[in-house]
Coordinates of C-alpha atoms in Angstrom, one line a residue:
Chain A
X9 CA -0.1 0.3 -0.4
X10 CA 1.3 3.5 -1.1
X11 CA 0.9 6.8 1.2
X12 CA -1.5 7.6 -0.7
X13 CA -4.0 5.0 1.0
X14 CA -2.4 5.0 4.2
X15 CA -3.9 8.6 5.3
X16 CA -7.3 6.8 3.5
X17 CA -7.1 4.4 6.0
X18 CA -6.5 6.5 9.4
X19 CA -9.5 9.2 8.0
X20 CA -11.8 6.4 7.6
X21 CA -10.7 5.0 10.7
X22 CA -10.6 7.9 13.2
X23 CA -14.7 8.9 11.4
X24 CA -15.1 5.3 12.4
X25 CA -13.8 5.2 15.5
X26 CA -16.1 9.3 16.2
X27 CA -18.8 7.4 15.0
X28 CA -18.5 4.6 17.3
X29 CA -18.2 7.1 20.9
X30 CA -21.1 8.6 19.4
X31 CA -23.3 5.6 19.4
X32 CA -21.6 5.3 22.6
X33 CA -22.6 8.2 24.3
X34 CA -26.7 7.9 22.1
X35 CA -26.6 4.6 24.2
X36 CA -25.6 5.7 27.7
X37 CA -27.6 8.6 27.3
X38 CA -30.6 6.4 26.6
X39 CA -30.0 4.7 29.6
X40 CA -29.3 7.5 31.6
X41 CA -31.9 9.9 31.1
X42 CA -35.1 8.8 32.6
X43 CA -38.1 12.0 31.1
X44 CA -39.0 11.2 27.7
X45 CA -37.2 14.1 25.8
X46 CA -34.6 13.4 27.1
X47 CA -33.9 10.5 25.8
X48 CA -35.0 11.5 22.7
X49 CA -32.8 13.8 22.8
X50 CA -29.6 11.2 23.2
X51 CA -31.1 8.7 20.4
X52 CA -31.2 11.6 17.4
X53 CA -27.9 12.8 18.6
X54 CA -27.3 9.1 16.9
X55 CA -29.3 9.2 13.9
X56 CA -27.5 12.0 12.5
X57 CA -24.8 12.6 13.3
X58 CA -23.4 8.8 14.5
X59 CA -24.6 7.8 11.3
X60 CA -23.6 10.2 9.8
X61 CA -20.1 9.8 11.0
X62 CA -19.5 5.9 10.4
X63 CA -21.1 5.6 7.5
X64 CA -18.1 8.9 6.2
X65 CA -16.0 6.1 7.6
X66 CA -16.7 3.5 5.6
X67 CA -16.9 5.8 2.4
X68 CA -14.0 6.4 2.0
X69 CA -12.2 3.3 3.2
X70 CA -13.7 1.4 0.6
X71 CA -12.9 4.1 -1.4
X72 CA -15.7 4.5 -4.7
X73 CA -17.5 1.9 -6.1
X74 CA -21.7 1.3 -6.2
X75 CA -20.5 0.1 -2.2
X76 CA -20.5 3.9 -1.2
X77 CA -23.8 5.3 -3.2
X78 CA -26.5 2.8 -1.3
X79 CA -24.2 5.0 1.8
X80 CA -25.4 8.6 -0.1
X81 CA -29.0 6.3 0.1
X82 CA -28.9 5.7 3.0
X83 CA -27.6 8.3 5.2
X84 CA -29.9 10.4 2.9
X85 CA -33.0 8.6 3.5
X86 CA -32.1 8.1 7.7
X87 CA -31.8 12.0 7.6
X88 CA -34.9 12.8 5.5
X89 CA -36.8 9.7 8.2
X90 CA -35.9 10.5 11.3
X91 CA -35.7 14.0 12.9
X92 CA -39.5 13.4 11.8
X93 CA -40.1 10.1 13.6
X94 CA -38.5 12.1 17.0
X95 CA -40.4 15.6 15.6
X96 CA -43.9 13.5 15.8
X97 CA -42.7 11.0 18.9
X98 CA -42.2 14.8 21.2
X99 CA -45.2 15.7 19.7
X100 CA -46.6 13.3 20.5
X101 CA -45.4 13.2 24.0
X102 CA -46.3 17.5 24.7
X103 CA -50.4 16.7 23.5
X104 CA -50.4 13.7 25.6
X105 CA -49.2 13.7 29.3
X106 CA -51.4 15.2 31.0
X107 CA -48.7 16.6 34.0
X108 CA -46.7 17.6 31.4
X109 CA -45.8 21.2 34.0
X110 CA -44.3 18.3 36.4
X111 CA -42.2 17.7 33.8
X112 CA -40.8 20.5 31.6
X113 CA -40.8 24.1 31.7
X114 CA -43.8 25.9 29.3
X115 CA -42.4 28.5 27.0
X116 CA -43.9 30.1 24.0
X117 CA -41.6 31.0 21.9
X118 CA -42.3 35.0 22.6
X119 CA -40.8 34.5 26.4
X120 CA -37.7 32.5 24.8
X121 CA -37.0 35.8 22.5
X122 CA -37.1 37.6 24.7
X123 CA -35.2 35.4 27.2
X124 CA -32.4 34.9 25.0
X125 CA -32.5 39.5 24.7
X126 CA -32.0 40.1 28.4
Chain B
X15 CA 4.6 2.1 48.1
X16 CA 1.7 4.6 48.4
X17 CA 1.2 6.4 51.6
X18 CA -3.3 6.5 51.8
X19 CA -4.0 9.8 51.5
X20 CA -7.1 11.3 54.1
X21 CA -10.2 11.6 53.2
X22 CA -10.7 15.8 52.4
X23 CA -8.3 14.4 49.9
X24 CA -9.8 11.7 48.7
X25 CA -13.2 12.4 48.5
X26 CA -12.0 15.3 45.7
X27 CA -10.1 12.6 43.4
X28 CA -11.7 10.7 40.2
X29 CA -11.7 7.6 41.5
X30 CA -13.6 8.2 44.8
X31 CA -16.5 10.0 42.5
X32 CA -16.3 7.0 39.4
X33 CA -16.4 4.2 42.6
X34 CA -19.3 6.3 43.4
X35 CA -21.4 6.5 40.4
X36 CA -20.0 3.1 40.1
X37 CA -22.2 1.5 43.0
X38 CA -24.7 4.3 41.9
X39 CA -24.8 7.0 45.1
X40 CA -24.1 9.4 43.5
X41 CA -25.7 10.2 40.0
X42 CA -23.3 13.3 38.2
X43 CA -26.0 13.8 35.1
X44 CA -29.2 15.2 37.9
X45 CA -29.1 18.8 37.6
X46 CA -27.3 18.6 35.8
X47 CA -27.3 18.2 32.3
X48 CA -31.5 16.8 33.2
X49 CA -34.5 18.0 33.4
X50 CA -35.0 17.0 37.4
X51 CA -38.4 16.1 37.9
X52 CA -39.8 18.8 39.7
X53 CA -42.2 15.2 42.4
X54 CA -42.7 12.5 39.9
X55 CA -46.9 11.9 40.4
X56 CA -47.1 8.2 40.6
X57 CA -43.8 7.5 43.2
X58 CA -45.1 6.0 46.0
X59 CA -43.4 6.7 49.2
X60 CA -41.8 4.7 51.0
X61 CA -44.4 4.2 54.1
X62 CA -47.3 2.8 51.5
X63 CA -45.0 0.6 50.3
X64 CA -43.7 -1.0 53.6
X65 CA -47.7 -0.8 54.2
X66 CA -48.5 -2.4 51.5
X67 CA -46.4 -5.0 51.0
X68 CA -47.6 -6.0 54.9
X69 CA -51.5 -6.1 54.0
X70 CA -50.4 -8.8 51.3
X71 CA -48.7 -11.2 53.1
X72 CA -50.7 -10.6 56.1
X73 CA -53.8 -12.1 53.1
X74 CA -51.6 -14.6 51.9
X75 CA -51.8 -16.0 56.1
X76 CA -55.5 -15.5 56.5
X77 CA -56.0 -17.4 52.7
X78 CA -53.4 -19.9 53.0
X79 CA -52.8 -20.8 57.1
X80 CA -48.7 -21.6 55.8
X81 CA -47.8 -21.8 60.3
X82 CA -50.5 -24.2 60.6
X83 CA -51.4 -26.0 57.2
X84 CA -48.7 -28.5 57.2
X85 CA -49.5 -29.7 52.7
X86 CA -49.2 -25.9 51.5
X87 CA -46.2 -25.7 53.3
X88 CA -45.2 -28.6 51.6
X89 CA -46.1 -28.4 48.6
X90 CA -44.2 -25.5 48.1
X91 CA -41.3 -27.0 48.6
X92 CA -41.9 -29.9 47.0
X93 CA -43.2 -27.3 43.8
X94 CA -39.6 -25.3 44.2
X95 CA -37.2 -28.8 43.9
X96 CA -39.3 -30.1 41.5
X97 CA -39.4 -27.0 39.3
X98 CA -35.6 -26.9 39.9
X99 CA -35.0 -30.3 38.7
X100 CA -37.3 -29.9 35.8
X101 CA -35.6 -27.7 34.7
X102 CA -32.1 -29.0 35.2
X103 CA -32.9 -32.6 32.9
X104 CA -34.6 -30.1 30.7
X105 CA -30.7 -29.0 29.9
X106 CA -29.6 -31.9 30.2
X107 CA -32.1 -34.1 27.2
X108 CA -31.6 -30.8 25.0
X109 CA -27.2 -30.6 25.6
X110 CA -27.2 -34.8 24.4
X111 CA -29.3 -33.3 21.4
X112 CA -27.2 -30.9 21.0
X113 CA -24.5 -33.4 21.1
X114 CA -25.5 -35.9 18.4
X115 CA -25.9 -33.4 15.7
X116 CA -23.8 -33.9 13.1
X117 CA -20.9 -31.2 11.9
X118 CA -21.3 -28.6 9.8
X119 CA -20.0 -29.2 6.2
X120 CA -19.9 -32.9 6.2
X121 CA -21.0 -34.6 2.8
X122 CA -22.8 -37.0 4.9
X123 CA -25.3 -35.2 6.6
X124 CA -28.9 -35.9 5.9
X125 CA -29.6 -32.1 5.0
X126 CA -27.5 -33.3 1.8
X127 CA -28.9 -35.3 -0.2
X128 CA -29.4 -34.9 -4.3
X129 CA -32.6 -32.4 -3.3
X130 CA -30.5 -29.3 -3.1
X131 CA -28.4 -31.0 -5.4
X132 CA -31.5 -31.1 -8.1
X133 CA -32.2 -27.0 -7.5
X134 CA -28.8 -26.2 -7.8
X135 CA -28.3 -28.3 -11.1
X136 CA -31.7 -27.3 -13.0
X137 CA -33.5 -24.6 -11.1
X138 CA -32.6 -22.4 -14.1
X139 CA -33.1 -25.7 -16.3
X140 CA -37.7 -26.6 -15.2
X141 CA -37.8 -23.1 -13.9
X142 CA -36.4 -20.5 -16.4
X143 CA -36.4 -18.2 -13.1
X144 CA -32.3 -16.9 -11.4
X145 CA -33.2 -16.5 -8.2
X146 CA -33.7 -19.6 -7.6
X147 CA -35.8 -19.2 -3.4
X148 CA -38.2 -18.0 -5.9
X149 CA -38.0 -20.7 -8.3
X150 CA -38.8 -23.2 -5.0
X151 CA -41.3 -20.9 -3.0
X152 CA -43.5 -20.5 -6.0
X153 CA -42.4 -23.3 -8.7
X154 CA -41.5 -26.5 -7.3
X155 CA -43.6 -26.2 -3.6
X156 CA -46.1 -23.4 -5.4
X157 CA -48.9 -24.9 -2.5
X158 CA -47.1 -23.8 0.2
X159 CA -47.3 -21.4 -0.7
X160 CA -50.5 -20.6 -1.6
X161 CA -51.3 -22.0 1.8
X162 CA -49.3 -19.8 3.4
X163 CA -51.1 -16.7 1.5
X164 CA -55.0 -18.5 2.5
X165 CA -53.3 -17.7 6.0
X166 CA -53.2 -14.3 5.9
X167 CA -56.0 -13.9 4.3
X168 CA -58.1 -15.5 6.6
X169 CA -56.5 -13.8 9.6
X170 CA -57.5 -10.6 8.5
X171 CA -60.8 -12.3 8.2
X172 CA -60.6 -13.1 11.9
X173 CA -59.7 -9.8 12.4
X174 CA -62.0 -8.3 10.8
X175 CA -65.1 -10.8 12.4
X176 CA -64.1 -9.6 15.9
X177 CA -62.4 -6.2 15.2
X178 CA -64.7 -4.4 12.3
X179 CA -67.5 -1.8 13.9
X180 CA -71.0 -2.7 12.2
X181 CA -71.4 -0.9 8.9
X182 CA -75.2 -1.4 9.4
X183 CA -74.5 1.5 12.8
X184 CA -73.8 4.0 10.4
X185 CA -77.3 4.7 8.5
X186 CA -78.9 3.8 11.5
X187 CA -77.1 5.5 14.2
X188 CA -74.3 8.1 13.2
X189 CA -73.9 9.4 15.9
X190 CA -73.1 6.4 17.7
X191 CA -70.3 5.3 14.4
X192 CA -68.7 8.1 15.6
X193 CA -68.1 7.2 18.8
X194 CA -66.6 4.7 18.3
X195 CA -64.8 4.7 15.9
X196 CA -63.1 8.0 17.2
X197 CA -58.9 7.5 16.9
X198 CA -57.5 10.5 17.3
X199 CA -58.9 12.5 19.7
X200 CA -55.5 13.5 21.3
X201 CA -53.0 12.9 18.7
X202 CA -52.5 15.5 16.2
X203 CA -54.0 15.9 13.3
X204 CA -52.4 16.0 9.8
X205 CA -49.0 17.3 10.6
X206 CA -47.9 19.5 8.8
X207 CA -44.1 18.0 8.4
X208 CA -45.2 14.3 7.9
X209 CA -47.2 15.7 5.7
X210 CA -44.2 16.7 3.9
X211 CA -41.9 13.8 4.3
X212 CA -44.7 11.0 3.0
X213 CA -45.4 13.2 -0.2
X214 CA -42.1 12.6 -1.4
X215 CA -41.1 9.7 0.8
X216 CA -44.3 6.9 0.3
X217 CA -43.8 6.8 -4.1
X218 CA -40.8 5.5 -3.1
X219 CA -41.4 3.3 -1.1
X220 CA -44.3 1.5 -3.3
X221 CA -42.1 2.2 -6.2
X222 CA -39.2 0.0 -3.9
X223 CA -41.6 -2.4 -3.6
X224 CA -43.7 -2.8 -6.4
X225 CA -39.6 -3.3 -8.5
X226 CA -39.0 -5.4 -5.7
X227 CA -42.4 -7.9 -7.0
X228 CA -41.0 -7.3 -10.4
X229 CA -38.6 -8.4 -10.2
X230 CA -38.8 -11.3 -7.9
X231 CA -37.5 -14.0 -10.4
X232 CA -34.2 -12.6 -10.9
X233 CA -33.4 -11.0 -8.1
X234 CA -33.6 -11.2 -4.2
X235 CA -36.8 -9.9 -3.3
X236 CA -40.6 -11.9 -4.3
X237 CA -44.1 -11.5 -2.8
X238 CA -43.8 -11.5 1.0
X239 CA -40.9 -8.7 1.1
X240 CA -42.6 -6.7 -1.6
X241 CA -46.1 -7.1 -0.2
X242 CA -44.4 -6.2 3.1
X243 CA -42.5 -2.8 1.9
X244 CA -45.9 -1.7 -0.1
X245 CA -48.2 -1.5 3.1
X246 CA -45.7 0.1 4.3
X247 CA -45.6 2.6 2.0
X248 CA -49.8 2.8 2.7
X249 CA -49.5 3.2 6.6
X250 CA -47.0 6.0 6.8
X251 CA -49.7 7.7 3.6
X252 CA -52.1 7.3 5.5
X253 CA -50.8 8.3 8.9
X254 CA -49.8 11.5 7.8
X255 CA -53.2 12.8 5.7
X256 CA -56.1 10.6 7.1
X257 CA -58.7 8.4 6.8
X258 CA -60.5 10.7 4.6
X259 CA -57.6 10.8 1.7
X260 CA -57.4 6.9 1.8
X261 CA -60.7 6.1 1.6
X262 CA -60.9 7.1 -2.3
X263 CA -58.6 4.2 -3.1
X264 CA -58.8 1.0 -0.1
X265 CA -62.6 0.1 0.7
X266 CA -63.3 -2.6 1.9
X267 CA -64.8 -3.5 -1.2
X268 CA -61.2 -3.4 -2.3
X269 CA -60.3 -5.8 0.0
X270 CA -62.2 -8.1 -1.7
X271 CA -62.1 -7.8 -4.7
X272 CA -58.3 -7.8 -4.7
X273 CA -57.7 -11.0 -2.6
X274 CA -60.1 -12.8 -3.8
X275 CA -58.6 -12.1 -7.3
X276 CA -55.5 -12.4 -6.5
X277 CA -56.2 -15.9 -4.8
X278 CA -58.6 -17.1 -7.4
X279 CA -56.5 -17.6 -10.0
X280 CA -53.4 -18.1 -8.0
X281 CA -54.9 -21.7 -6.8
X282 CA -56.2 -21.9 -10.6
X283 CA -52.8 -21.4 -12.6
X284 CA -51.1 -23.7 -10.4
X285 CA -53.5 -25.8 -10.7
X286 CA -53.0 -26.5 -14.5
X287 CA -49.4 -26.5 -13.9
X288 CA -49.7 -28.9 -11.3
X289 CA -52.2 -30.9 -13.9
X290 CA -50.5 -31.2 -16.9
X291 CA -47.2 -31.5 -14.8
X292 CA -48.0 -34.1 -13.4
X293 CA -49.5 -35.9 -16.5
X294 CA -46.9 -35.8 -18.7
X295 CA -49.2 -33.5 -21.3
X296 CA -47.9 -30.6 -22.8
X297 CA -48.1 -27.2 -20.7
X298 CA -48.6 -23.2 -22.8
X299 CA -46.4 -21.3 -20.8
X300 CA -43.8 -20.6 -22.8
X301 CA -40.8 -20.0 -19.3
X302 CA -39.2 -17.3 -21.2
X303 CA -34.8 -16.1 -22.0
X304 CA -33.8 -17.0 -18.1
X305 CA -32.5 -13.2 -16.5
X306 CA -35.2 -11.4 -19.0
X307 CA -37.6 -9.3 -17.0
X308 CA -40.8 -11.2 -19.4
X309 CA -39.2 -15.1 -18.1
X310 CA -39.8 -17.7 -16.1
X311 CA -44.0 -18.5 -16.4
X312 CA -45.8 -18.2 -14.2
X313 CA -43.3 -17.2 -11.1
X314 CA -44.1 -13.0 -12.1
X315 CA -48.1 -14.0 -12.4
X316 CA -47.9 -15.1 -9.2
X317 CA -45.6 -12.7 -7.1
X318 CA -48.1 -10.2 -8.2
X319 CA -50.5 -12.2 -6.4
X320 CA -48.9 -12.4 -2.9
X321 CA -47.8 -9.4 -3.3
X322 CA -51.3 -8.0 -3.7
X323 CA -52.1 -9.9 -1.3
X324 CA -49.8 -9.1 1.4
X325 CA -49.7 -5.8 1.1
X326 CA -54.0 -4.9 1.5
X327 CA -53.5 -7.9 4.5
X328 CA -50.9 -4.7 6.1
X329 CA -52.8 -2.4 5.9
X330 CA -55.9 -3.8 6.8
X331 CA -54.4 -5.0 10.3
X332 CA -53.4 -1.9 11.0
X333 CA -57.1 0.0 10.0
X334 CA -59.1 -2.3 11.5
X335 CA -56.5 -2.2 15.5
X336 CA -56.8 1.9 14.9
X337 CA -60.7 2.1 13.8
X338 CA -62.0 -0.9 12.9
X339 CA -63.4 0.7 10.1
X340 CA -61.2 1.7 6.6

């Protein structure tokens, strides 16, 4: 293997390791947190950034071929669908949880903007 | 040789915190990262838990009278002993059987007989399908697949009998019908983000399902998997746009007609093929060139039939469990 091949392999491996670390933090978050929205935040992080990073690493290792194209499709599909499902779960939670005010502060958009200014 | 640190110094070190976290005494996330719940309304006080446990114990003692009734006491002991013995015996039997299994990949194994050899050697020639699995399940063992499709059909009929709201109710008592079929009181209706997503995703999913079905005999896939994909696409569409939109193309009559036509066609076509094959008559179904889309005789139409039945079944299950009506 030449120099460039080694560099490509190292970049790919480091990206893959970053992805695995993100997945590990996602799993720790899911099992440590107790409230639905907190856990969903942790899970969504792995679904987007962890997936992107690990698949990018695999794409760099694999080179330009049909498998890489499939991975691009996987990333596109997951980034298209996973945030939507997270959004629906959180909306379901906020609209059906009767004791929501026990868990979170409810704020309107205006109040948040005022808080940011001050 | 390491010196022992003072307690006050030791409490500041990382290892002290780590071991405390390991034992579960302190959770570093609570109060820092996570929003702490003010107070869980469903959480029980310690006193009430103790009281509940004591009452349960009292009740058990009253009912079974453990101290005086020696029979129950003995029965409990013997029951424990026998259950443990039973588990150990089952373990022993299973492991004994595993040790008698033939080694993996041995030429003398009972699974390595003439049947798979025949499938591999003459499969393409006899069925015309490049995908051996399709050739097997839709040609050599087509009646088995027919039975599976009928099982799906019967399962749907059972669900319809149990869960469907009476159709006469719609005319006689519209108010009660509304009440029975009201499926979403708190759930978000017509979410714009989901609608945007479904508008672009649903055609792609359904097209992919159709592609999987039509390529069942030349590439991995087939009726069952393609039908499941189409069913998932339909369910996504229903979730995004509601029943008013799906009523335009899928009602009870659609299900009846599609399933009846698909199953009848399957039965007749395969009966013809088996009849001619068994009596050494000439079959008028062309095999075609293996690898082309229009090839392999009956496999392609049968794949379409199975796919239609599976898609309708999935969609009907979802509708019935959610609303009780299409």
